[in-house]
CSV table of C-alpha atoms and ligand atoms in Angstrom, one decimal:
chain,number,residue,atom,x,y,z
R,2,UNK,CA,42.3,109.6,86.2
R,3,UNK,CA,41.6,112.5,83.9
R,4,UNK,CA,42.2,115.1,87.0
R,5,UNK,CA,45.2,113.5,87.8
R,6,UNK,CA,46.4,114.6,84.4
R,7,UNK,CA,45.4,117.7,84.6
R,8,UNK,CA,46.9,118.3,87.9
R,9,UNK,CA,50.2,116.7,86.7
R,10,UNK,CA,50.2,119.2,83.7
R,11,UNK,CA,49.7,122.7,85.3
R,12,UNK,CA,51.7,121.2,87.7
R,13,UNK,CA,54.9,120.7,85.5
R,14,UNK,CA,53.5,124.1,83.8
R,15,UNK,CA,54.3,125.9,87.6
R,16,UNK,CA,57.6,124.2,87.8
R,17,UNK,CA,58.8,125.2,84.1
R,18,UNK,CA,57.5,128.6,84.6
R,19,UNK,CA,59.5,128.6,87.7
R,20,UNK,CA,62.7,127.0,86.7
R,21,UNK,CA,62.6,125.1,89.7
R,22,UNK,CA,62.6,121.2,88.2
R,23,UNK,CA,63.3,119.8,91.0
R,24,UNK,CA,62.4,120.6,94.9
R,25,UNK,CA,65.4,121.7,96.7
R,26,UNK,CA,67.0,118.4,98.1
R,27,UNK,CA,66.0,117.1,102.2
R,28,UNK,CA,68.9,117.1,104.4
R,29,UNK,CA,69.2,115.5,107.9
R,30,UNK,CA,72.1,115.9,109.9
R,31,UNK,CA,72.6,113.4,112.7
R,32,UNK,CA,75.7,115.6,114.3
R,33,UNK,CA,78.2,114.5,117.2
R,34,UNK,CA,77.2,110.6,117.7
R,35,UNK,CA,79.6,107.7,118.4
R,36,UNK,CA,79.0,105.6,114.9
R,37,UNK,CA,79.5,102.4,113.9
R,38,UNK,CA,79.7,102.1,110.2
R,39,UNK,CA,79.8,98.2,110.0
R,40,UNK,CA,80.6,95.7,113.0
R,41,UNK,CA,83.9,95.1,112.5
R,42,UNK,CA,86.1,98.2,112.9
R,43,UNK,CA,85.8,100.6,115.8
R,44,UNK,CA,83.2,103.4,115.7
R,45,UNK,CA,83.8,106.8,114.6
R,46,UNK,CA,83.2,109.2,117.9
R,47,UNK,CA,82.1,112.9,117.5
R,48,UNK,CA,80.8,111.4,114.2
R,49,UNK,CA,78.1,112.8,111.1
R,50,UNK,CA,76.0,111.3,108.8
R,51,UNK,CA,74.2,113.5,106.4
R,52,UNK,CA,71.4,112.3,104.4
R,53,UNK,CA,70.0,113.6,101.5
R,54,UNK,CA,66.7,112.5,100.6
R,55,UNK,CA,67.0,109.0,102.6
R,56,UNK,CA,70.3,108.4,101.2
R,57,UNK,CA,73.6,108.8,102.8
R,58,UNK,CA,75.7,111.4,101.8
R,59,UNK,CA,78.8,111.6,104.2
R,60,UNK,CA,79.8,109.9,107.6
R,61,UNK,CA,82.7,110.9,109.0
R,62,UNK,CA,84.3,112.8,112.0
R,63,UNK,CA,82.5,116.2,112.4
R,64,UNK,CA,86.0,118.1,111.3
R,65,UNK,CA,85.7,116.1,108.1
R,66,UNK,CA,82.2,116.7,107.0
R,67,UNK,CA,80.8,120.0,106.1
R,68,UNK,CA,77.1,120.6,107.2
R,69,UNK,CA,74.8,122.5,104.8
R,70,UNK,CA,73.3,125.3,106.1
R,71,UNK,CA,69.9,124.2,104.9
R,72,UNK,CA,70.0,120.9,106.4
R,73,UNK,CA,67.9,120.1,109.5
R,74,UNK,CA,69.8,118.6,112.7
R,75,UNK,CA,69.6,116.0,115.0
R,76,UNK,CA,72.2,116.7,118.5
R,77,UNK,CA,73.3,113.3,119.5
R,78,UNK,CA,75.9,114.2,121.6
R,79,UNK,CA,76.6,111.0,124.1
R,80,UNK,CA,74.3,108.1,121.5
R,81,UNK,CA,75.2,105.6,119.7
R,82,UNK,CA,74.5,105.1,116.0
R,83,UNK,CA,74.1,101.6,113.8
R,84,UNK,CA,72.7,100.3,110.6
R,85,UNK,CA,69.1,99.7,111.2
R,86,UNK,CA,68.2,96.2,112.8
R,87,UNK,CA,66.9,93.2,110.7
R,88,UNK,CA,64.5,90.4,112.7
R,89,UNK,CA,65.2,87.4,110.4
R,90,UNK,CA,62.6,85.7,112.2
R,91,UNK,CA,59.1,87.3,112.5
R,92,UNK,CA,55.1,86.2,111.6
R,93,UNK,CA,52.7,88.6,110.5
R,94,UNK,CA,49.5,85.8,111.7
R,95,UNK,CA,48.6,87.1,115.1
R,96,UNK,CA,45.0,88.1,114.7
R,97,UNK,CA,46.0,91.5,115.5
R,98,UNK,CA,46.9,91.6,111.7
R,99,UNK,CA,43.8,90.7,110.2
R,100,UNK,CA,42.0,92.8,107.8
R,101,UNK,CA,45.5,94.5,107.3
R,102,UNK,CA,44.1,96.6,104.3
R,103,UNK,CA,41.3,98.2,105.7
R,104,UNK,CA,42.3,98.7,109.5
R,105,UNK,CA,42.8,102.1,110.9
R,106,UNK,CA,46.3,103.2,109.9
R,107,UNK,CA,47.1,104.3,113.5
R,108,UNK,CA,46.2,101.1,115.0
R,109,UNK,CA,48.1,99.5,112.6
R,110,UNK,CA,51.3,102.5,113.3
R,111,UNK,CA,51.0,101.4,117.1
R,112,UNK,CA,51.4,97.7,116.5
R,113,UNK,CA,54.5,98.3,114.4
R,114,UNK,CA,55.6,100.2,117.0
R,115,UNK,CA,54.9,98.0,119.9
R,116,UNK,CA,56.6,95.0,117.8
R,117,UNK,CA,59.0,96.3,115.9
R,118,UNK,CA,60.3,100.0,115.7
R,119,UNK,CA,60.6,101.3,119.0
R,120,UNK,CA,63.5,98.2,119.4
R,121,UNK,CA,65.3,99.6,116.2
R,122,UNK,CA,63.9,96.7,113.6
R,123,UNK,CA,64.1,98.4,110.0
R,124,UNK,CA,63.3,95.1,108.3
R,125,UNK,CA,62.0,91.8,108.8
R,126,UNK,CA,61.9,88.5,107.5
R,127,UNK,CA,58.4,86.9,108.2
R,128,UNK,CA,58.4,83.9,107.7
R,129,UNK,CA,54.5,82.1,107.3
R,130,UNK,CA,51.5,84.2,107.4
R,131,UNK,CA,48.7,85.2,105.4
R,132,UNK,CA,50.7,86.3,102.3
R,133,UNK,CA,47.7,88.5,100.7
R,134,UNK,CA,47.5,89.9,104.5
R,135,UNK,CA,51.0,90.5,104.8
R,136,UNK,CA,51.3,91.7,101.0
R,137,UNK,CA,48.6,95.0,102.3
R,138,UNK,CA,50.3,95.9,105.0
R,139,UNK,CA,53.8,96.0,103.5
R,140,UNK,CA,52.3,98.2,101.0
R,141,UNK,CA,50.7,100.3,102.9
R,142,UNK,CA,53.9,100.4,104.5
R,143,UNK,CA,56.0,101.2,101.3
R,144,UNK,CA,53.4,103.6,100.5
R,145,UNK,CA,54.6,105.6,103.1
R,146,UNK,CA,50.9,105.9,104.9
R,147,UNK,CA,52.2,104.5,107.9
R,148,UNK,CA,55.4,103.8,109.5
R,149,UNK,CA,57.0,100.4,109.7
R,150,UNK,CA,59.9,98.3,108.8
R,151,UNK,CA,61.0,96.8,105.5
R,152,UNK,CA,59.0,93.2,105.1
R,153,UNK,CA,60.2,90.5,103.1
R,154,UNK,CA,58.2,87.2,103.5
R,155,UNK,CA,58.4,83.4,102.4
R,156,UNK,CA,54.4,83.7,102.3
R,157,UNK,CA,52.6,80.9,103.8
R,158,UNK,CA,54.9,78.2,104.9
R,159,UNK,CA,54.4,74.6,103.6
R,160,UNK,CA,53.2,72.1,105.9
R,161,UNK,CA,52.5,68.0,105.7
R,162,UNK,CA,49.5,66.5,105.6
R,163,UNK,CA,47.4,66.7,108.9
R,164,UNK,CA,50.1,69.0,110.4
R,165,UNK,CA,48.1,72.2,111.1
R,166,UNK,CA,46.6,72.9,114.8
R,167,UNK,CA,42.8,72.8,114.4
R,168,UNK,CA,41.3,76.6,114.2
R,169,UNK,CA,40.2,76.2,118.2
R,170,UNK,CA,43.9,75.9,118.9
R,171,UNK,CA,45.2,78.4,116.8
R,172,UNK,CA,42.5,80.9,118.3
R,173,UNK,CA,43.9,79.8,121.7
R,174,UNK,CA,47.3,80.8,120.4
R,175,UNK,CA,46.1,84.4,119.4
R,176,UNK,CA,46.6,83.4,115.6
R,177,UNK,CA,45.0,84.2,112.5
R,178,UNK,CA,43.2,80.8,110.6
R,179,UNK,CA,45.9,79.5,108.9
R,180,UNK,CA,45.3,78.2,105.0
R,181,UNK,CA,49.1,77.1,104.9
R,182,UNK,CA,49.5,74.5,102.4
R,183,UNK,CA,49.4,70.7,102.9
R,184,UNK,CA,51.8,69.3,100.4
R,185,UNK,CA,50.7,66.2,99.4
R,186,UNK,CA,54.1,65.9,96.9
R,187,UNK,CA,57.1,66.7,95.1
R,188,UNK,CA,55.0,67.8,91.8
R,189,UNK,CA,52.5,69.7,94.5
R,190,UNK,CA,55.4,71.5,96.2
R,191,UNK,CA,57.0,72.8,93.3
R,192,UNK,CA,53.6,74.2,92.0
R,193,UNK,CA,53.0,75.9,94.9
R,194,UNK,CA,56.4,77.1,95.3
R,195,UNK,CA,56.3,78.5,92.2
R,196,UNK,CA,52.8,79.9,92.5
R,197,UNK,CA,53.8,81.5,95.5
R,198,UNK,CA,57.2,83.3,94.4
R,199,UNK,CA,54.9,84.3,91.5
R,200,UNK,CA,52.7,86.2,93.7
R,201,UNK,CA,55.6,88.0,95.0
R,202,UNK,CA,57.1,86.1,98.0
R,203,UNK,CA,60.5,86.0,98.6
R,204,UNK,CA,62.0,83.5,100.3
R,205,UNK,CA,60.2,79.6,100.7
R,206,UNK,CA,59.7,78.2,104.2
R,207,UNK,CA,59.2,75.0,105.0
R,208,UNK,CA,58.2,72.6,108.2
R,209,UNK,CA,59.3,69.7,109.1
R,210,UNK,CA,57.3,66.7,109.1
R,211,UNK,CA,56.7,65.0,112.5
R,212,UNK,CA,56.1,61.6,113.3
R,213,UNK,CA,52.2,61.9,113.3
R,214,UNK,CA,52.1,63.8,110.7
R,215,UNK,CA,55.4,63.3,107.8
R,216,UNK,CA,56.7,64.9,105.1
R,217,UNK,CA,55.7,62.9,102.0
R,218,UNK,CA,59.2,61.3,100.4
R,219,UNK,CA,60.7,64.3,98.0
R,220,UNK,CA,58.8,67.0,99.1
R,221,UNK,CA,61.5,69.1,100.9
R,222,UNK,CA,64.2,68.3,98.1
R,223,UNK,CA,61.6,69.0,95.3
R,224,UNK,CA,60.4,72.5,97.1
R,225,UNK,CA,64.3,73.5,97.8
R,226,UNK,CA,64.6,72.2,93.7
R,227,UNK,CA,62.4,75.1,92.8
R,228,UNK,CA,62.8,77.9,95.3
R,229,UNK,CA,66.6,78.0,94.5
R,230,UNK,CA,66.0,78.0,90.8
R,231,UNK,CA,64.0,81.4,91.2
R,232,UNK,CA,67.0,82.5,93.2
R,233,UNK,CA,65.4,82.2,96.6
R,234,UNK,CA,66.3,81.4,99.8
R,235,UNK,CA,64.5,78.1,101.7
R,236,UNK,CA,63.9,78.7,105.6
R,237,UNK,CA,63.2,75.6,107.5
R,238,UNK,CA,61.4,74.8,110.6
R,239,UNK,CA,62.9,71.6,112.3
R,240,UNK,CA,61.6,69.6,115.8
R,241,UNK,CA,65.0,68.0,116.4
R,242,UNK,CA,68.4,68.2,115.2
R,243,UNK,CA,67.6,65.0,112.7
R,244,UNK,CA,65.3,67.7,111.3
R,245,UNK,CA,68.6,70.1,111.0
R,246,UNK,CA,71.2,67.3,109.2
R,247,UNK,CA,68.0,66.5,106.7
R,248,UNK,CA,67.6,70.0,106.2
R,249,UNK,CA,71.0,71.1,105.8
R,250,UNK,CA,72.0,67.9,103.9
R,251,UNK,CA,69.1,68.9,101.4
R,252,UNK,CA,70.4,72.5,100.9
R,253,UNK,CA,68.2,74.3,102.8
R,254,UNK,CA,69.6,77.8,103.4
R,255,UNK,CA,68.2,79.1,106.9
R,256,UNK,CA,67.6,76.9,109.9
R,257,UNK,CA,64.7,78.2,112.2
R,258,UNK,CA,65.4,77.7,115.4
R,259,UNK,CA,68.0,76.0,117.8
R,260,UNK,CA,66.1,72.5,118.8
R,261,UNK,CA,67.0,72.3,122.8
R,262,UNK,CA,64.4,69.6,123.4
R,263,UNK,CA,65.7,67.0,121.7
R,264,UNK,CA,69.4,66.9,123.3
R,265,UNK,CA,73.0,68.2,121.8
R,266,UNK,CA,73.9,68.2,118.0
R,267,UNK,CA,76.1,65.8,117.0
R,268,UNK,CA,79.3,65.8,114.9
R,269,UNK,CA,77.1,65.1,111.4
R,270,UNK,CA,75.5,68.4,111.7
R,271,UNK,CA,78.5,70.2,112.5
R,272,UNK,CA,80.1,68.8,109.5
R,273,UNK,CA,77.4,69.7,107.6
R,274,UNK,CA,77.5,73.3,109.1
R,275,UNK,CA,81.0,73.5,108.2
R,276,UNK,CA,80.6,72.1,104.4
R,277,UNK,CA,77.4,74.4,103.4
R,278,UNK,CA,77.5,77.2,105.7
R,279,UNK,CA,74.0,78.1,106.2
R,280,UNK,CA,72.3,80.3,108.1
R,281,UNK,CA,70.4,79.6,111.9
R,282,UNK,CA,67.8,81.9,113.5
R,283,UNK,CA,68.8,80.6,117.0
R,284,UNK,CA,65.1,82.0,118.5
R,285,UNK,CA,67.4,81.1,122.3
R,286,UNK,CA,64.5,83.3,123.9
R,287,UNK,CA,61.7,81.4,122.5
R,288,UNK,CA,62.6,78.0,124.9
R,289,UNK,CA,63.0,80.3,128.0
R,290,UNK,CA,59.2,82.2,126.8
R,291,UNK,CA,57.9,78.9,126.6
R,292,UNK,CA,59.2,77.2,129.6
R,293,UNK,CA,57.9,80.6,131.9
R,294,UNK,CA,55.4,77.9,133.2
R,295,UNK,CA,58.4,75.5,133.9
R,296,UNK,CA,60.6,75.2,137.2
R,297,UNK,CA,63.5,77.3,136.7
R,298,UNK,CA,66.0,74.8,136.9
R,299,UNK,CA,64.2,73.4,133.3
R,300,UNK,CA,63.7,76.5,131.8
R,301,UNK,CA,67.8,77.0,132.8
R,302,UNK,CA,68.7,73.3,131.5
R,303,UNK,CA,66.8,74.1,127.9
R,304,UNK,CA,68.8,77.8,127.7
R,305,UNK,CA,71.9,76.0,128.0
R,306,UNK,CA,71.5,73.4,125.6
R,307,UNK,CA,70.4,76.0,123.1
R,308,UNK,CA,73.8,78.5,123.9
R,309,UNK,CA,75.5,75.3,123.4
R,310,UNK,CA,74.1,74.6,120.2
R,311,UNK,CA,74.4,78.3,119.2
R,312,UNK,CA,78.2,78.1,120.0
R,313,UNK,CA,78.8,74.8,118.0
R,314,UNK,CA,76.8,76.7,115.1
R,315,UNK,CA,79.4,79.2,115.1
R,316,UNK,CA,82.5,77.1,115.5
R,317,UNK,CA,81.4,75.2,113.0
R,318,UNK,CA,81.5,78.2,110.4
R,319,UNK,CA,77.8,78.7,110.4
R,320,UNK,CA,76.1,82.1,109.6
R,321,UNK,CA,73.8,83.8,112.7
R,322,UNK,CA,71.2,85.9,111.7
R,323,UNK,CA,69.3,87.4,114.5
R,324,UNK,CA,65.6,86.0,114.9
R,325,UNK,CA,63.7,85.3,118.0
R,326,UNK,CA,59.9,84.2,116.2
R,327,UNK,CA,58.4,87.7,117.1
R,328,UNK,CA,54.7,86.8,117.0
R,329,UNK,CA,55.1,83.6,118.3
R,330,UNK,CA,57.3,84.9,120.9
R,331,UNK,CA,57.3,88.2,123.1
R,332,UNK,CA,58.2,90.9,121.4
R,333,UNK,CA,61.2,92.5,123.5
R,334,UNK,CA,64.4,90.9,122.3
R,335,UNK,CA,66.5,91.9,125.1
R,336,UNK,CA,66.7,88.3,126.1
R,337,UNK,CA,67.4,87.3,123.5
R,338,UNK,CA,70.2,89.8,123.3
R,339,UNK,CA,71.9,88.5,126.7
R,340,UNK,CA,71.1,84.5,125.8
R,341,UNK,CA,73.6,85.3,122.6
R,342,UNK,CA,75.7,87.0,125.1
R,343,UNK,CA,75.8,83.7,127.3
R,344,UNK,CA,76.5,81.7,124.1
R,345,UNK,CA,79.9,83.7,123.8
R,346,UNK,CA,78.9,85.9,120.7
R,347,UNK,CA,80.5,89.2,121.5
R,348,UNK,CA,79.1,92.8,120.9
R,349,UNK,CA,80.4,92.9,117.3
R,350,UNK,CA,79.0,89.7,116.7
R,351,UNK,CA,75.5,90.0,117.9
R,352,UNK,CA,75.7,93.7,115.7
R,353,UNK,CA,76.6,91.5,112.6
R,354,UNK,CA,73.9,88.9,113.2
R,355,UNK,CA,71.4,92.6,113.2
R,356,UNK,CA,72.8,94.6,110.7
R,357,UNK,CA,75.6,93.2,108.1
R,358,UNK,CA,74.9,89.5,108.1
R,359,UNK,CA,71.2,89.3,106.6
R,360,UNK,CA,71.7,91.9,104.0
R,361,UNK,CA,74.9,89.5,103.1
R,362,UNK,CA,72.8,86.6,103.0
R,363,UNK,CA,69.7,88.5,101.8
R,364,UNK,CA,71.7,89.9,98.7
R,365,UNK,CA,71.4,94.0,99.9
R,366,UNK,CA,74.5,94.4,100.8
R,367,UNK,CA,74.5,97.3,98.3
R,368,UNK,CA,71.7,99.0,99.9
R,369,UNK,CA,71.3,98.3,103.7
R,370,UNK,CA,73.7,96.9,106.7
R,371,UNK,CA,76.1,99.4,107.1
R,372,UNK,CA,76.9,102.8,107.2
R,373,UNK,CA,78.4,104.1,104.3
R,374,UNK,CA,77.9,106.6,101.6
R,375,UNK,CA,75.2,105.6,98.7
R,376,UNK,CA,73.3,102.9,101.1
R,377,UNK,CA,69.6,103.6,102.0
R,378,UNK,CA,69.6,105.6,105.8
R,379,UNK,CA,68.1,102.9,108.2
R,380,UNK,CA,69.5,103.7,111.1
R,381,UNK,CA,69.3,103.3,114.8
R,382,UNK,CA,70.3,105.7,117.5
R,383,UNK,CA,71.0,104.3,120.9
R,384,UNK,CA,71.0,106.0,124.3
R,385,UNK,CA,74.4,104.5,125.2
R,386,UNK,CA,77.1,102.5,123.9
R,387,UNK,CA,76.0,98.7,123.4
R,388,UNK,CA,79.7,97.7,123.0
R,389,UNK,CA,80.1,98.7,126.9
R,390,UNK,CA,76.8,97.5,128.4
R,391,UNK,CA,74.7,94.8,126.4
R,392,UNK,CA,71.7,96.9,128.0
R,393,UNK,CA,72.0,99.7,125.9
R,394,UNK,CA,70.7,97.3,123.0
R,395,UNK,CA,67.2,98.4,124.5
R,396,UNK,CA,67.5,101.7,124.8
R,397,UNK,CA,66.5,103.0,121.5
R,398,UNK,CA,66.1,106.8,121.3
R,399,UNK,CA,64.9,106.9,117.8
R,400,UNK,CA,64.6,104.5,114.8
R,401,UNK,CA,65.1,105.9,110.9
R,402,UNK,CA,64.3,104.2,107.9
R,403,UNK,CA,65.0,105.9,104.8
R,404,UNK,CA,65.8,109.1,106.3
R,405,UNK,CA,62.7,109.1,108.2
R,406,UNK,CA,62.2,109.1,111.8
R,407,UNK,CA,60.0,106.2,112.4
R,408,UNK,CA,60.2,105.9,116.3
R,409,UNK,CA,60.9,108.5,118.7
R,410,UNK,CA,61.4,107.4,122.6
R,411,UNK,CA,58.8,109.1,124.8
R,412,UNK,CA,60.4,111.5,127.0
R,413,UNK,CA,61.9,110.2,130.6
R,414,UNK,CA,59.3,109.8,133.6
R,415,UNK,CA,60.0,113.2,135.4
M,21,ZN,ZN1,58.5,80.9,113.5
């Protein structure tokens, strides 16, 4: 502590000697791109975007914006910019993960990578894990020794009694032991929600009971009760779509996942759709992951009663917000990319369900989603235009957060 001070004082001594206050600001230019500022208005071509110290400073055509001679550049003739890409749907509890404040900062760089950077994801939503786990990595993170995206988390998520898979099973699964909650009622579940916002988490996510294993009476109302009174939003896990009309009806905010197995939705949860207008982390790729072991004609029958239920979401005047379970599914979301596709969402659509739509929902609409002077610079760049081939949604060429290239694609195979 005591050199700290000392090097803080004839440090401020140099600078007032000096007369240099500050350090002279950092400017990137990313020069000649096709941008997209938000989703819905077409891109600027032969665009800029200068930031100055992770903040953007102008975006514009290139005859409009003026680029200091000190700034550093980035030539991106022929790509494609966006806002940086949110994964509303992610867990930090593959084993991988464990030990998150003591592992070798490269290791840990690489599996950010592998999961989450080098497909443009500049924040995520995880939603149940180890929140003291997750907590050191996202600091670690923020700290700026290693690179990764923005984490918000709902912590663990809160299960019913006798719900969890035994530790065999979840070891089977890849997963960290799980010490998620088994709420035993309303008075329990609004301790721990508020124990858990407390300690920092920022969202509440809930499972749905099953029939072995229910939800005691008032629990889901009495944990929605609390988490909305802190301001925060309640994800929900459902098995069915009786799961979804409970959920919705009790006010949850974010609905999980699609629920293919059991059949079409039905005019109820529409009509709830319509009358609350939550949000639904359709996870379409997940049911095709899982049914990889399945004839194709039932891994086909399960895609296309998800897409249908996708579709009604949105007809219904329901929020998307890209998710696809990252953890507990492959990492890669290109299918998922082309299930949306299939379920009719368009390119500005799917952009919106990445970019604009969670930091609406997420309240950062002020600081993240689009491309606009005075938000943070989380950025992607993209080898071609995703508006003219859905591919191009994989071809990342690098990934920025803050002004900071976080992901650079290797060089092409000669
Ligand atoms: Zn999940």
């Amino acid at each position: 502590m005591r050199l700290s001070i000392i090097v803080l004082a004839v440090a401020a001594t140099f600078f007032a000697a000096a007369g240099a206050a500050k350090p002279a600001p950092d400017i990137l230019a990313l020069k000649d791109a096709t941008i997209y500022v938000n989703p819905t208005i077409p891109p600027i071509h032969n665009g800029v975007i200068l930031i100055t110290d992770g903040v953007i400073t102008a975006v514009g055509k290139k005859n409009a914006v003026a680029v200091p001679r000190n700034a550093r550049t980035l030539e991106l003739k022929g790509f494609v910019v966006t806002a940086g890409l949110w994964n509303s749907h992610v867990h930090f509890f593959e084993r991988k993960w464990a030990g998150a404040e003591s592992a070798p900062a490269e290791e840990l760089n690489q599996q950010l990578t592998d999961m989450f950077t080098r497909f443009g994801f500049t924040s995520v939503f995880d939603v149940t894990s180890d929140w003291q786990n997750t907590k050191s990595l996202r600091d670690r993170i923020e700290s700026g020794e290693i690179d990764g995206p923005h984490i918000r988390s709902t912590g663990a998520g809160l299960v019913a009694p006798g719900a969890l898979p035994s530790d065999q099973i979840l070891n089977m699964m890849g997963l960290m032991k799980a010490p998620l909650p088994e709420v035993t009622g309303p008075e329990h579940a609004t301790n721990i929600v508020t124990q858990s916002i407390d300690d920092g988490a920022e969202g509440v996510k809930l499972f749905a009971g099953r029939s072995d294993a229910p939800m005691p009476d008032g629990v889901i109302d009495a944990a929605i009760a609390e988490a909305h009174r802190r301001g925060k939003p309640v994800f929900l896990h459902p098995n069915n779509g009786d799961d979804v009309l409970f959920a919705l009806n009790a006010g949850a905010d974010v609905i999980g996942h699609t629920t293919p197995h059991s059949g079409n939705w039905n005019d109820a949860i529409f009509a709830a759709i319509t009358e609350k207008r939550p949000a639904l982390t359709p996870t379409l790729s997940l049911w095709t992951y899982y049914a990889r072991h399945d004839r194709e004609s039932t891994g086909a029958k399960i895609a296309a009663t998800a897409t249908k239920q996708l579709r009604g979401w949105i007809a219904a005047g329901g929020v998307v917000l890209f998710g696809t379970d990252s953890g507990a599914n492959q990492y890669d979301p290109m299918n998922e990319y082309r299930l949306m596709m299939e379920a009719g969402m368009s390119f500005p659509e799917i952009l919106a369900s990445l970019t604009s739509a969670p930091t609406e929902f997420f309240g950062e609409s002020d600081r993240l989603g689009v491309i606009e002077v005075g938000r943070d610079a989380d950025l992607v760049v993209f080898g071609s235009d995703p508006a003219q081939q859905i591919n191009a949604l994989g071809d990342i060429r690098y990934t920025l957060r803050s002004g900071k290239i976080i992901y650079t694609a290797p060089p092409p195979h000669q």
